[in-house]
Every structure is written in structure tokens, then in C-alpha cells.
């Protein structure tokens, strides 16, 4: 393994021993040192997300790597959170977090934390031109909003960007946005989900900034040591950002300019189809063709496979019984590059022998037919329906071609809630074909209006090749990790149950608060010293001022009416008022339960990452993470929300000056963007896609057909 270029002088182990006089020259005391990390794994979230499930992914990944490598020291960090989706307990105003977005789901290391994970955060900081110019319209019920009505945090930012701004292809991230208008209003009314309102959204170019930052992070890790093993585990829109980052990583010519070693894409909205609902409501003739979608996916996943890196050799990770070579504790004595022993497992069994594999150069797709978000009409993403082995597409003006999708370098696994013959469909069985929908099964585990009018179809008998390698042992996926206990038991078909429900968290309550009206409270008897019967009531504004004086905006109300108490009592009035924003949040969190879309089911299941993700990521080395100061700095630059001073001080301030100039320039431009809404220049964030991304829109094909018809109206009319 290559020597570290981090130039870190630090204590990695120590032991006290008694010094003996006249001891032999070869006498020594053994000192236990920290074992090295086997990889760096970057975890990236999707839209409208602040890392809700990062704790389960990190915890499961660490547990699985311990089992895979024969270690016991990996342990995930903790994350701050309020009430979670699977928690039925009621909340009070005292349970609410102040400055929520600065606290919730933030990673905190403890003395026991030892993890190869870097959480990557991204989002939008709304530019001044997209903020309300009228100060009175900058907040709604205590929530900051942009000029379209999208809820923002106090920094006028939103981690992950707006829910509606998600895309199902890569070119749409460049200089486009989700459109408003009557069609959007109609869809918003039909869906009736106040926690995910549909509003016009600002430019999506913040997604390109995220991809550039992700690429810069991977590149910087490789600049510390060119043989670093880097994985990316991505969810939802984060999968598209991760794919785009691979193209950016190929733009340089240095030893650090190569794709990540392995990608794990979970619940990806990336779609190969030309969705009619999307064209009707949003893109029209600017919709990307199936040709462009398929070629882009094949190109970007192909980069990972084509640039597979061989160092360090897996043989070098094995324990040398003779002691002639040090494996630096990366693996235990029962591990080998071809076969290893899993000493523990979720089922409590021990000594399970499994086939080890080199996962470098691979992309894994984790998909679930029950993902009702990616399964929406207009999305129809591969994270719901999976991928065919290949697809036939046509470039405008050219002959049809077959684009190969699945391969040794691009593999997929199915995660489903369904049971067949009364048994769960296991993850990690021997590779082969599987029927997505058989017998009386529904397309997505839903029914009625939801099934037939909101979701893309899956035909009965439709098959997919599951070519993810066998896992030992195969396991039942954990798909109910974020639903309320007992809510997913109602039968739908012989092997399916209806979706469970979820509690909403404070983030969702505050989003809902930005689009609803505050409700009136019951009449409230209120002391009013000095009030005499027959002397007149205090003015409504006077009472409102008295009730709100000195209180936070989220604890203030609007007084609707003031009357004398009945029977009239000196010094006593009755106030009719609205609820305060905080009272509304509590009401929503205690009363509103929403059906799970299962879009985060794979993410929120700890077992899924313990038993699959940990065995699908690549292993090798992580010399950057072996140095705690480098690790702290890399984690700091992966969080777009941190002030520049905190980034510079991360890792005791030792290494910021050693960052590559291009990395520093991007970090500092991102800081200005989050601080003031000043988006980086085109020299840093391009407005057009890089070469591996293919763009072709319906208009190009339609114009070609029209031109052919005009030039030859009777014969040889090309059909799409």
C-alpha cells in the first residue's frame, strides 16, 4: 500500500512498561495500534432531505464492515433528532427545536465513534432575486419562504432543495426549474399533501454545484493518496448528482482524476422512459428522449467500470501469519481476498463462510417496486421498476441501437415488502430472473385512485434480471423501519399489505405551516387588571400586543375578538385568538399521520446496510481517514452549510492550507453562496453538461420528422 502523503505525526498507540537493566537488545513490549480504515464511503441524500436516515445507514454499514472484515471496532456516529416517523408518542411545545434546521439530524461523534463514512450535504440557498421583495411577505406563519411560497430555513436555504424540483434525468438539472401555473396547482390540490406542497421552484443549478463539490471531495481524497478507495452511497436525487460527478471527475488528467471506486444507488428517480405526464405538466417538447437517457446512464456507469483501480491489491489486506508483511489491521485473521468468514450476523449465527469479492469498478442499483415516490406518473424511475438488461433506442436521424445496461460492472438488487408463498422475498439469493409482479399482486403495493391514476404501471409477468452477487446468508429486507408499529398489517392481496403510516417530524410540520392557515383556538379567559364592568373593553390590538410582548415569533398569536367574560367579572376578559405557530406545529405532529411512500424504506432499514451495502462497497485503503485531522476537514467540506471559519479550523486547522487550489476555490465559492445567495460563476459551475452526458429533446426528433414529411410527404415518413 502506498505511503500516506498526509505527513501526520501523531500517536497511534501507546503502552507503559517497566525498563529493565541489562535487557537483551531484541527485548520489546508489544503496543496495540489503531487498525487502519478499509475505505472511505461518502453518503449523499436526495431532495427535501437533511439526512434523516444517515444514522441507520452509517450504523448498519459499520456493523456490516465489522462482520465482513472480521473486526469489532467500527461504530457509527450519533445524529440529533426529534420525534421520528416510527414514533407514535405525542409531542408538546417543549419538545420543539429552536432554529430547527441548524440542529436536527446533525452528526455527532462520541468517544466510541469509528467510522469510514463522510456524510455529504447539499441544497439551495435562494438568491436575492427569488426572495419576496415585500418584507411582509418574507414569512408565513413564522416560516421564511421564497417568492413562490416554498418554505426556507432562517438562512433562506433548504437542504436538498425543493421536493418538486427533483428530476428523472441529468440534463434537466442544468438551468431549468419546476414550473408553476394551473397544472401544478391542480396536481397540488389532487395530491393534498401539505408536507410536500407543489410550488414553482428556483433554478436547479444548485444540483450542479453539488455534483462539482462531490467530485472535488473525491479528487481531494485521492490527492492525499492516489490509491484511496472511495465509495459513494446515494439516495434519490443524490444518485443523479453522484452519476454526474463521475463525469466531472474525468475532466482532469491527473492520478486523482478518476471515478469513485463503487457507487450504490438507492431509490433512484433516473428514468429511461419519455413520461407523458412529465411532458404534459412540465417539459413539453424539451423532454429528454429515451435515447439520451439510456446513453447517458450507460456512459456514466461505464466510466466507473472502465477506470477500475487495482491498487491496493486485495492480497495485501490479508493477515500474514508469518509476520513478514503488515496488513495494518484492515482485516482479521479469518478474512481472505476470495473467501472470508462472517463471525457474527443479524440472525445470531456465527462462522458463515462467504465469497469475498473486489467491488471496485462496480455500480449497484437498489430498487423497490413499493417506492411510490419514484413510481409516480411522470417519474417512473429505475429505483422503482429496476432495469432491463438492455434497451433499444433510436437517435434522431440514425438507425436503432441496443444499449446494454446491466453487466458485471452494473448490478441490481430487489428490495420488496411482498411475501410469496407466505415467505419474504430475500435479498442476496443466487442471481437470476425474477417476476416483478405476479398473481394478484399490485404494481406498487397501493390501491384505488393511488394505484391507477398516480403511479406508473408494472405489467403482470414483467421480469428483471437480479445480477447482484449472492450474499451469505441472504436476508429478509427491513422495509418497515420508518412506519408506525402495527399500521402496515391490513391485507391488500394474498402477499401484500397496505402501506403503513408515519408520524411527521418537525421539519414536515414547519413545511405544512408555510401553506396552511392557523386555526382559531377555543375562547380563552384572560386576566385584564383594571378592567371595570361597563367601562369598555380593551382594543383587540392592545390585547394582541400584551399577549405577544417579549415572545418569539413562533409563540405569538393573532387576536380575532375580545369579549367580556360571562357572567361579567371585573379584571377578566375572554380572548378569541389563533393558535401560535408552535401550537400549530404540535397540533400537526400529533394529529397528522401520512401514508408511507416507502421511498426511504431501503435507506431506513439498518439491516439492509449491514447485510448488503457493507458487502457491496469496495475495500482497499483510506489513508486520509486514518489521519483524524484530515478526516475532520474532509467531513467539514462535505457540509455545504458550515461557515468558512469552521471549515478552516476543522482538524485543528492543520490542513486547510494544503487543500488543492481548485478545492479551496470551490469551498470558498460555496461559502459565499450559502452566506449571501451569490451563486458561483460559470467557470466553477457549468451551465451545460459535460461530454459523457447525452442530451436530446423531443423537439429535435419532432422537427426532424416534420422536415422529412415536408420534403417527402407521400413516402418514407420516419416514425419515432
XYZ file of C-alpha atoms in Angstrom:
720
model
C 0.000 0.000 0.000
C 1.167 3.487 -0.809
C 2.624 5.553 1.970
C 0.476 8.322 3.287
C 1.151 11.778 1.928
C -0.624 13.447 4.833
C 2.646 13.933 6.774
C 0.827 13.289 10.037
C 2.914 12.842 13.171
C 0.627 11.574 15.896
C 0.318 8.848 18.483
C -1.482 5.780 17.119
C -0.894 3.580 20.148
C 0.929 3.559 23.457
C 1.835 1.240 26.317
C 3.659 1.658 29.582
C 6.323 -0.909 30.513
C 8.991 -1.236 33.171
C 12.526 -0.639 31.944
C 14.863 -3.480 32.939
C 18.652 -3.080 33.181
C 20.864 -5.311 31.032
C 17.875 -6.404 28.918
C 18.545 -8.199 25.590
C 18.778 -5.932 22.576
C 15.773 -7.602 20.939
C 13.545 -7.276 24.015
C 10.379 -5.304 23.361
C 6.886 -4.568 24.600
C 4.003 -5.111 22.183
C 1.913 -1.996 21.571
C -1.592 -2.156 20.134
C -2.086 0.481 17.449
C -5.213 1.714 15.718
C -6.175 -0.501 12.793
C -6.464 1.372 9.529
C -9.679 2.092 7.652
C -10.543 -0.101 4.638
C -12.296 2.589 2.582
C -13.898 5.996 2.529
C -17.654 5.910 1.989
C -19.464 9.126 1.095
C -23.212 9.191 1.821
C -25.357 11.689 -0.109
C -29.059 12.451 0.385
C -31.805 13.441 -2.051
C -34.167 16.388 -2.416
C -36.089 17.816 0.534
C -33.829 15.885 2.898
C -31.414 16.810 5.659
C -30.000 13.348 6.213
C -32.961 11.824 8.034
C -31.747 8.242 7.593
C -27.999 8.819 7.798
C -27.879 7.313 11.289
C -29.277 3.960 10.128
C -27.066 3.829 7.040
C -23.899 4.639 8.981
C -24.744 2.300 11.836
C -25.626 -0.583 9.537
C -22.569 -0.008 7.351
C -20.246 -0.114 10.361
C -21.852 -3.286 11.718
C -21.617 -4.968 8.329
C -17.986 -3.993 7.763
C -17.117 -5.452 11.171
C -18.740 -8.729 10.112
C -17.243 -8.712 6.629
C -13.675 -7.926 7.678
C -13.541 -9.753 10.999
C -13.282 -6.577 13.062
C -15.152 -5.152 16.025
C -14.069 -1.515 16.242
C -16.352 0.171 13.713
C -19.198 2.137 15.225
C -21.352 4.832 13.663
C -21.794 8.363 14.928
C -24.923 9.695 16.590
C -27.305 12.169 14.965
C -29.530 14.673 16.727
C -33.213 14.189 16.042
C -36.662 14.912 17.360
C -39.573 12.521 17.121
C -39.045 10.096 14.249
C -41.511 8.715 11.704
C -41.944 5.404 13.566
C -42.559 7.035 16.963
C -46.254 7.296 17.989
C -45.635 9.448 21.065
C -47.298 12.840 21.351
C -45.188 15.988 21.487
C -45.525 19.298 23.295
C -44.197 22.773 22.571
C -41.336 21.994 24.956
C -40.208 19.201 22.605
C -39.744 21.535 19.633
C -36.286 22.581 18.466
C -35.473 26.250 18.033
C -33.605 27.039 14.792
C -34.554 23.548 13.747
C -32.504 23.322 10.556
C -29.300 24.161 12.428
C -29.787 21.274 14.852
C -31.814 18.379 13.534
C -30.086 15.323 12.037
C -26.607 16.757 12.682
C -23.802 14.219 13.053
C -22.045 13.991 16.418
C -19.071 11.756 17.093
C -18.659 10.175 20.512
C -15.578 8.625 22.092
C -16.680 5.278 20.620
C -17.288 6.504 17.070
C -15.001 4.921 14.498
C -16.467 5.104 11.047
C -15.374 5.281 7.397
C -18.369 7.435 6.494
C -18.402 11.036 5.278
C -21.944 12.480 5.182
C -22.351 14.793 2.188
C -24.929 17.592 2.348
C -26.158 19.866 -0.428
C -29.050 22.191 -1.144
C -30.282 25.563 -2.337
C -29.600 28.989 -0.913
C -32.244 31.100 -2.580
C -30.757 34.028 -4.463
C -31.974 37.553 -3.624
C -33.956 37.804 -6.880
C -36.083 34.823 -5.818
C -36.934 36.175 -2.361
C -40.041 38.299 -1.648
C -39.232 41.983 -2.021
C -42.045 42.959 0.339
C -40.831 42.401 3.913
C -44.373 41.488 4.981
C -44.335 38.515 2.600
C -40.976 37.083 3.629
C -42.554 34.883 6.294
C -45.756 32.869 6.519
C -46.813 31.742 9.981
C -43.272 32.260 11.231
C -41.709 30.351 8.319
C -39.383 32.002 5.822
C -40.476 31.469 2.211
C -39.201 32.316 -1.255
C -41.306 34.348 -3.668
C -43.039 31.176 -4.880
C -44.093 30.142 -1.363
C -41.501 27.399 -0.731
C -40.506 27.098 2.928
C -36.871 28.002 3.752
C -34.748 27.938 6.884
C -33.533 31.092 8.612
C -30.554 31.231 6.242
C -33.016 31.407 3.311
C -31.790 27.965 2.342
C -33.233 24.475 2.033
C -31.139 21.347 2.378
C -31.691 19.143 -0.663
C -33.760 21.807 -2.382
C -37.493 21.698 -3.020
C -39.316 18.376 -3.315
C -40.890 19.411 -6.619
C -37.522 20.330 -8.152
C -36.390 16.696 -8.382
C -35.591 15.376 -11.863
C -35.561 11.973 -13.530
C -32.622 12.739 -15.831
C -29.371 14.680 -15.704
C -29.705 17.407 -18.401
C -32.795 18.781 -16.623
C -30.572 19.763 -13.692
C -28.866 22.311 -15.934
C -30.533 25.733 -15.963
C -34.159 24.557 -15.617
C -36.713 24.603 -12.802
C -40.040 23.129 -11.730
C -42.795 25.231 -13.268
C -45.860 26.657 -11.582
C -49.175 27.510 -13.225
C -52.620 25.949 -13.271
C -51.373 22.426 -13.965
C -49.148 22.497 -10.910
C -51.938 23.964 -8.779
C -54.253 21.187 -9.945
C -51.693 18.499 -9.100
C -51.080 20.071 -5.704
C -54.801 20.056 -4.955
C -55.234 16.461 -6.113
C -52.342 15.131 -4.057
C -53.485 17.016 -0.937
C -50.179 16.627 0.905
C -49.341 19.754 2.896
C -45.992 18.274 3.927
C -44.909 18.116 0.258
C -46.547 21.133 -1.403
C -46.006 21.718 -5.114
C -44.874 25.233 -5.929
C -42.786 26.766 -8.671
C -39.131 26.421 -7.734
C -35.905 28.317 -8.472
C -33.188 27.262 -10.917
C -31.834 23.763 -10.347
C -28.216 24.778 -10.887
C -27.528 24.196 -7.187
C -27.588 20.486 -8.082
C -24.681 21.050 -10.462
C -22.810 22.812 -7.661
C -23.434 19.735 -5.504
C -22.005 17.451 -8.205
C -18.932 19.670 -8.575
C -18.430 19.677 -4.798
C -18.795 15.904 -4.651
C -16.271 15.443 -7.446
C -13.883 17.851 -5.717
C -14.199 15.890 -2.468
C -13.367 12.579 -4.163
C -10.480 14.192 -6.023
C -9.111 15.794 -2.859
C -9.140 12.430 -1.081
C -7.125 10.961 -3.951
C -4.691 13.877 -3.834
C -3.865 12.836 -0.272
C -3.089 9.369 -1.607
C -3.734 8.268 -5.219
C -4.709 4.737 -4.172
C -7.579 5.744 -1.905
C -10.650 3.516 -2.138
C -13.730 5.734 -2.346
C -17.370 4.607 -2.359
C -20.472 6.726 -2.845
C -23.791 5.578 -1.375
C -26.528 7.804 -2.776
C -30.259 8.161 -2.280
C -32.914 9.568 -4.624
C -31.764 12.765 -6.404
C -28.370 12.168 -4.846
C -27.969 9.273 -7.277
C -28.175 11.636 -10.261
C -25.778 14.078 -8.628
C -23.383 11.185 -7.983
C -23.566 9.984 -11.584
C -22.892 13.495 -12.867
C -19.929 13.824 -10.502
C -18.268 10.887 -12.271
C -18.219 12.898 -15.490
C -16.665 15.873 -13.705
C -14.038 13.564 -12.190
C -12.864 12.655 -15.689
C -12.214 16.238 -16.767
C -8.681 16.394 -15.349
C -5.756 14.249 -16.364
C -4.028 13.622 -13.053
C -3.758 10.496 -10.934
C -6.570 11.773 -8.711
C -8.935 12.338 -11.632
C -10.860 9.087 -11.852
C -14.352 7.995 -10.819
C -15.296 6.670 -7.423
C -14.461 3.007 -6.976
C -18.043 1.907 -6.295
C -21.469 3.524 -6.442
C -24.531 2.250 -4.579
C -27.636 3.949 -5.999
C -30.737 3.643 -3.793
C -34.292 4.556 -4.897
C -33.043 6.442 -7.936
C -35.575 8.562 -9.885
C -33.461 8.195 -13.044
C -35.846 7.141 -15.802
C -35.366 5.733 -19.285
C -38.909 6.474 -20.416
C -40.498 9.504 -22.026
C -43.234 10.071 -19.471
C -46.404 11.648 -20.861
C -47.362 13.228 -17.535
C -43.968 14.927 -17.323
C -44.252 16.262 -20.872
C -47.806 17.500 -20.240
C -47.169 19.238 -16.936
C -43.538 20.342 -17.149
C -41.162 19.696 -20.018
C -43.239 19.629 -23.205
C -41.023 19.332 -26.286
C -37.952 19.907 -24.113
C -38.309 16.455 -22.581
C -35.222 14.263 -22.877
C -35.590 11.302 -25.239
C -35.141 7.686 -24.195
C -32.042 7.603 -26.397
C -30.377 10.394 -24.421
C -31.377 8.860 -21.095
C -30.089 5.378 -21.918
C -26.819 6.566 -23.451
C -26.111 8.875 -20.512
C -26.708 6.131 -17.954
C -24.564 3.649 -19.874
C -21.796 6.216 -20.348
C -21.588 7.266 -16.707
C -21.823 3.807 -15.163
C -19.347 2.638 -17.793
C -16.805 5.196 -16.590
C -16.726 3.551 -13.166
C -16.062 0.139 -14.699
C -13.578 1.308 -17.325
C -11.431 3.160 -14.786
C -11.295 0.358 -12.230
C -8.260 0.859 -9.997
C -6.216 -2.166 -8.951
C -4.283 -0.725 -6.012
C -4.041 -1.701 -3.298
C -4.210 -5.383 -4.223
C -6.690 -7.244 -2.022
C -3.977 -9.803 -1.234
C -2.162 -7.043 0.651
C -5.112 -6.736 3.046
C -4.805 -10.312 4.274
C -3.120 -11.131 7.573
C 0.339 -12.625 7.000
C 0.715 -15.379 9.625
C 4.493 -15.226 9.302
C 4.536 -11.575 10.291
C 6.604 -10.679 7.262
C 4.036 -8.186 5.998
C 1.777 -5.859 7.963
C -1.855 -5.531 6.854
C -2.270 -2.687 9.368
C -5.295 -4.342 10.950
C -7.572 -3.695 7.979
C -8.853 -7.276 8.146
C -8.932 -10.014 10.743
C -7.314 -13.468 10.613
C -10.403 -15.158 9.125
C -10.518 -12.853 6.103
C -9.176 -13.670 2.646
C -9.472 -11.917 -0.727
C -11.506 -14.806 -2.178
C -13.203 -16.285 0.869
C -13.843 -14.989 4.353
C -15.727 -15.963 7.482
C -18.522 -13.857 8.863
C -18.154 -14.386 12.594
C -21.465 -12.783 13.569
C -24.694 -11.842 11.847
C -28.155 -10.373 12.419
C -29.623 -13.831 12.968
C -27.148 -14.605 15.734
C -25.462 -17.401 13.784
C -21.706 -17.483 13.547
C -18.970 -18.759 11.259
C -20.765 -18.182 7.970
C -18.287 -18.591 5.125
C -18.871 -16.241 2.192
C -17.215 -15.404 -1.105
C -15.279 -12.157 -0.802
C -15.070 -10.018 -3.926
C -13.373 -6.965 -5.321
C -16.176 -4.446 -5.845
C -14.020 -1.747 -7.393
C -15.346 -0.660 -10.767
C -18.966 -1.539 -9.958
C -22.273 0.300 -9.719
C -25.141 -1.217 -7.707
C -28.796 -0.245 -8.092
C -31.087 -0.972 -5.134
C -34.699 -0.764 -6.322
C -38.089 -1.355 -4.743
C -41.441 -1.666 -6.587
C -43.180 -0.248 -3.495
C -41.346 3.068 -3.843
C -44.426 5.149 -4.596
C -42.428 8.379 -4.987
C -40.101 7.182 -7.716
C -43.086 5.226 -9.050
C -45.143 8.371 -9.675
C -46.557 9.016 -13.118
C -44.127 11.414 -14.710
C -41.145 9.920 -12.867
C -41.164 6.119 -13.344
C -37.613 5.830 -12.064
C -35.308 2.856 -12.106
C -35.321 2.936 -8.303
C -38.880 1.597 -8.523
C -39.033 -0.548 -11.666
C -35.409 -1.658 -11.956
C -33.591 -2.020 -15.256
C -33.884 -4.293 -18.235
C -30.680 -5.996 -19.349
C -30.634 -3.712 -22.395
C -32.873 -1.277 -24.218
C -33.489 -0.496 -27.884
C -33.302 3.226 -28.630
C -33.026 5.470 -31.680
C -31.014 8.625 -32.082
C -32.779 11.161 -34.274
C -31.863 10.504 -37.890
C -29.955 7.301 -37.114
C -30.645 3.573 -37.065
C -31.918 1.845 -33.911
C -29.286 0.570 -31.496
C -29.210 -1.661 -28.448
C -27.803 -0.026 -25.318
C -26.552 -2.562 -22.803
C -27.419 -1.606 -19.240
C -26.739 -4.457 -16.824
C -23.282 -6.020 -16.797
C -20.586 -7.272 -14.449
C -19.985 -3.602 -13.707
C -23.636 -2.576 -13.273
C -25.679 -4.794 -10.972
C -29.072 -4.520 -9.308
C -30.792 -5.856 -6.199
C -34.524 -6.012 -5.447
C -35.927 -4.947 -2.058
C -39.638 -5.622 -1.515
C -42.216 -5.835 1.278
C -44.073 -8.569 -0.550
C -44.325 -12.135 0.559
C -44.651 -15.020 -1.848
C -45.959 -18.396 -0.738
C -46.081 -16.834 2.717
C -42.347 -16.130 2.792
C -40.378 -12.905 2.319
C -38.514 -12.293 -0.931
C -34.920 -12.451 0.258
C -32.109 -10.156 -0.823
C -28.905 -11.868 -1.918
C -30.177 -15.151 -3.324
C -28.391 -16.587 -6.358
C -28.502 -14.197 -9.339
C -31.202 -14.789 -11.911
C -34.516 -13.546 -13.323
C -37.404 -12.555 -11.081
C -41.002 -11.611 -11.849
C -41.752 -8.139 -10.532
C -45.499 -8.638 -10.388
C -47.196 -11.998 -10.318
C -50.611 -13.444 -9.476
C -52.880 -10.963 -7.708
C -50.074 -8.587 -6.763
C -50.468 -4.852 -7.251
C -47.935 -2.748 -9.123
C -46.674 -0.763 -6.143
C -48.440 -2.058 -3.041
C -51.166 0.570 -3.350
C -54.806 0.515 -4.438
C -57.669 2.560 -5.872
C -57.017 6.092 -7.113
C -53.431 5.954 -5.912
C -52.713 2.795 -7.894
C -54.383 3.645 -11.172
C -54.048 7.413 -11.501
C -50.896 8.393 -9.592
C -48.437 5.559 -10.229
C -46.635 4.298 -13.299
C -47.633 0.769 -14.223
C -45.794 -2.520 -13.832
C -47.307 -5.200 -16.042
C -48.100 -8.622 -14.624
C -45.379 -11.082 -15.539
C -42.795 -8.346 -16.113
C -39.313 -9.658 -15.330
C -35.969 -8.271 -14.272
C -32.550 -9.863 -14.013
C -31.217 -9.632 -10.483
C -27.475 -9.815 -11.058
C -26.247 -8.603 -7.684
C -23.914 -11.247 -6.311
C -25.197 -13.804 -3.811
C -24.958 -12.761 -0.164
C -24.298 -15.257 2.609
C -26.701 -15.567 4.189
C -29.448 -13.967 2.072
C -31.694 -11.848 4.247
C -35.213 -10.507 4.623
C -35.093 -6.783 3.789
C -36.061 -4.338 6.509
C -38.730 -2.180 4.857
C -40.876 -1.006 7.779
C -38.164 0.836 9.684
C -39.856 4.229 9.436
C -43.551 3.366 9.770
C -45.651 3.325 12.917
C -45.835 -0.123 14.533
C -48.980 -2.037 13.654
C -50.090 0.259 10.818
C -48.936 -1.915 7.918
C -50.925 -5.065 8.678
C -54.080 -4.502 6.609
C -54.287 -7.014 3.770
C -54.160 -5.765 0.192
C -53.573 -9.027 -1.683
C -52.568 -12.527 -0.643
C -48.940 -11.462 -0.231
C -49.214 -7.709 0.302
C -50.389 -5.299 2.951
C -51.432 -1.686 2.523
C -48.787 0.958 3.242
C -48.163 1.789 6.870
C -48.449 5.319 8.193
C -45.845 7.670 9.610
C -45.687 10.407 12.179
C -44.459 13.663 10.704
C -41.372 15.331 12.123
C -40.893 18.990 12.950
C -39.407 19.752 9.528
C -42.541 18.458 7.816
C -44.764 20.321 10.282
C -42.973 23.581 9.530
C -43.294 22.927 5.793
C -47.027 22.372 6.226
C -47.245 25.532 8.315
C -45.991 27.563 5.350
C -49.037 26.627 3.234
C -51.937 26.401 5.715
C -53.890 28.881 7.821
C -53.541 28.990 11.578
C -56.644 27.648 13.282
C -58.686 29.582 15.863
C -58.284 28.434 19.443
C -61.155 27.903 21.882
C -62.191 31.052 23.792
C -59.523 31.830 26.365
C -60.405 33.527 29.701
C -57.668 36.072 30.273
C -56.923 38.332 33.264
C -57.012 42.030 32.409
C -56.149 44.028 35.564
C -58.028 47.271 35.995
C -60.967 46.296 33.794
C -64.245 47.510 35.268
C -67.686 46.374 34.234
C -69.350 48.877 31.932
C -66.119 50.841 31.264
C -65.453 49.316 27.829
C -63.202 46.532 26.593
C -59.543 46.881 25.618
C -58.872 47.098 21.879
C -58.061 43.893 20.039
C -54.629 45.277 19.059
C -53.923 46.169 22.682
C -54.685 42.624 23.831
C -52.646 41.161 20.989
C -49.657 43.290 21.934
C -49.952 42.266 25.574
C -50.174 38.544 24.743
C -47.220 38.658 22.336
C -44.933 41.036 24.183
C -41.399 39.653 24.517
C -42.240 36.331 22.886
C -40.552 34.607 19.958
C -42.421 34.975 16.673
C -43.310 31.261 16.826
C -45.092 31.828 20.143
C -47.115 34.832 19.001
C -50.789 34.754 18.064
C -53.292 36.973 16.300
C -56.243 38.159 18.381
C -59.524 37.802 16.484
C -62.022 39.124 19.032
C -62.283 40.287 22.639
C -65.461 39.986 24.761
C -66.427 40.418 28.386
C -66.365 37.274 30.474
C -69.761 35.689 31.154
C -71.025 36.476 33.671
C -69.210 39.803 33.595
C -66.304 39.796 36.034
C -64.044 42.736 36.863
C -60.459 42.231 35.633
C -61.433 39.354 33.323
C -61.921 39.132 29.535
C -62.370 36.334 27.020
C -59.984 36.290 24.064
C -60.625 34.599 20.751
C -57.236 34.074 19.102
C -55.429 31.974 16.552
C -53.050 29.249 17.554
C -49.384 30.224 17.630
C -47.052 28.704 15.017
C -45.574 26.432 17.686
C -49.045 25.316 18.794
C -49.839 24.591 15.147
C -46.672 22.516 14.773
C -47.622 20.453 17.812
C -51.178 20.009 16.514
C -49.917 18.840 13.131
C -47.347 16.492 14.633
C -49.932 14.954 16.966
C -52.876 14.749 14.573
C -51.409 14.234 11.120
C -50.216 10.788 10.135
C -49.339 10.200 6.491
C -49.135 7.004 4.423
C -45.558 5.905 3.843
C -44.404 6.158 0.233
C -41.627 3.657 1.054
C -39.236 5.938 -0.818
C -36.906 5.761 2.173
C -37.683 2.180 3.164
C -34.368 0.761 1.970
C -32.453 3.678 3.498
C -34.152 3.471 6.886
C -33.637 -0.274 7.304
C -30.420 -0.771 9.271
C -30.307 -4.451 8.318
C -30.212 -3.539 4.615
C -26.905 -1.737 5.058
C -25.495 -4.261 7.497
C -26.178 -7.171 5.176
C -25.988 -5.668 1.666
C -24.376 -2.223 1.454
C -21.422 -3.204 3.653
C -20.713 -6.168 1.369
C -21.194 -4.221 -1.880
C -18.844 -1.319 -1.166
C -15.219 -1.584 -2.254
C -12.430 -2.128 0.248
C -8.772 -1.215 -0.043
C -7.391 1.708 1.921
C -8.341 5.075 3.407
C -5.125 6.806 4.400
C -6.928 10.151 4.523
C -9.352 8.915 7.196
C -6.520 7.259 9.105
C -5.457 10.795 9.995
C -8.187 12.274 12.256
C -7.307 15.820 11.237
C -7.717 15.101 7.541
C -10.922 13.197 8.309
C -12.348 16.185 10.180
C -11.504 18.577 7.342
C -12.963 16.306 4.657
C -16.193 15.949 6.626
C -16.311 19.724 7.038
C -16.003 20.489 3.328
C -18.699 17.868 2.656
C -21.240 20.008 4.558
C -22.203 22.991 2.425
C -23.787 24.780 5.409
C -20.673 25.268 7.539
C -19.176 28.761 7.850
C -15.773 29.115 6.207
C -14.105 29.722 9.562
C -15.302 26.345 10.856
C -14.074 24.594 7.724
C -10.669 26.241 8.001
C -10.424 25.302 11.684
C -11.525 21.686 11.190
C -8.894 19.131 12.127
C -7.096 21.615 14.376
C -6.619 23.878 11.380
C -3.665 21.830 10.145
C -4.581 21.047 6.574
C -6.835 23.694 5.046
C -3.802 25.387 3.526
C -2.786 22.061 1.979
C -6.039 21.639 0.092
C -5.703 21.745 -3.661
C -6.256 25.275 -5.010
C -9.270 24.128 -7.055
C -10.822 22.547 -3.964
C -10.325 25.701 -1.906
C -11.797 27.878 -4.646
C -14.947 25.758 -4.745
C -15.232 25.597 -0.944
C -14.963 29.369 -0.671
C -17.396 29.999 -3.531
C -19.881 27.642 -1.857
C -19.467 29.569 1.402
C -20.385 32.854 -0.321
C -23.364 31.152 -1.942
C -24.737 29.899 1.378
C -23.957 33.187 3.114
C -25.324 35.707 0.595
C -27.012 33.739 -2.186
C -24.261 34.650 -4.652
C -24.131 31.666 -6.998
C -20.637 30.655 -8.188
C -19.544 31.756 -11.684
C -19.824 29.565 -14.766
C -16.080 28.912 -14.591
C -16.792 26.842 -11.460
C -20.318 25.576 -12.143
C -21.002 24.990 -15.854
C -24.352 25.703 -17.476
C -24.078 22.844 -19.972
C -23.483 19.137 -19.314
C -20.034 17.537 -19.721
C -19.399 15.214 -22.658
C -20.450 11.821 -21.213
C -23.934 13.279 -20.635
C -26.026 12.956 -23.805
C -28.823 15.465 -24.349
C -31.512 15.106 -26.999
C -35.006 16.567 -26.644
C -38.322 15.628 -28.220
C -38.327 18.822 -30.273
C -35.222 17.661 -32.135
C -36.967 14.438 -33.115
C -40.267 16.147 -33.891
C -38.578 18.773 -36.069
C -36.740 16.027 -37.936
C -39.983 14.175 -38.619
C -41.761 17.350 -39.740
C -38.904 18.220 -42.077
C -38.970 14.732 -43.585
C -42.724 14.941 -44.085
C -42.409 18.316 -45.776
C -39.650 17.180 -48.083
C -41.308 13.884 -48.949
C -44.986 13.994 -48.000
C -46.002 10.718 -49.648
C -43.285 8.191 -48.917
C -40.701 7.145 -46.355
C -42.131 9.106 -43.452
C -39.886 8.238 -40.476
C -41.645 7.180 -37.324
C -40.231 7.685 -33.849
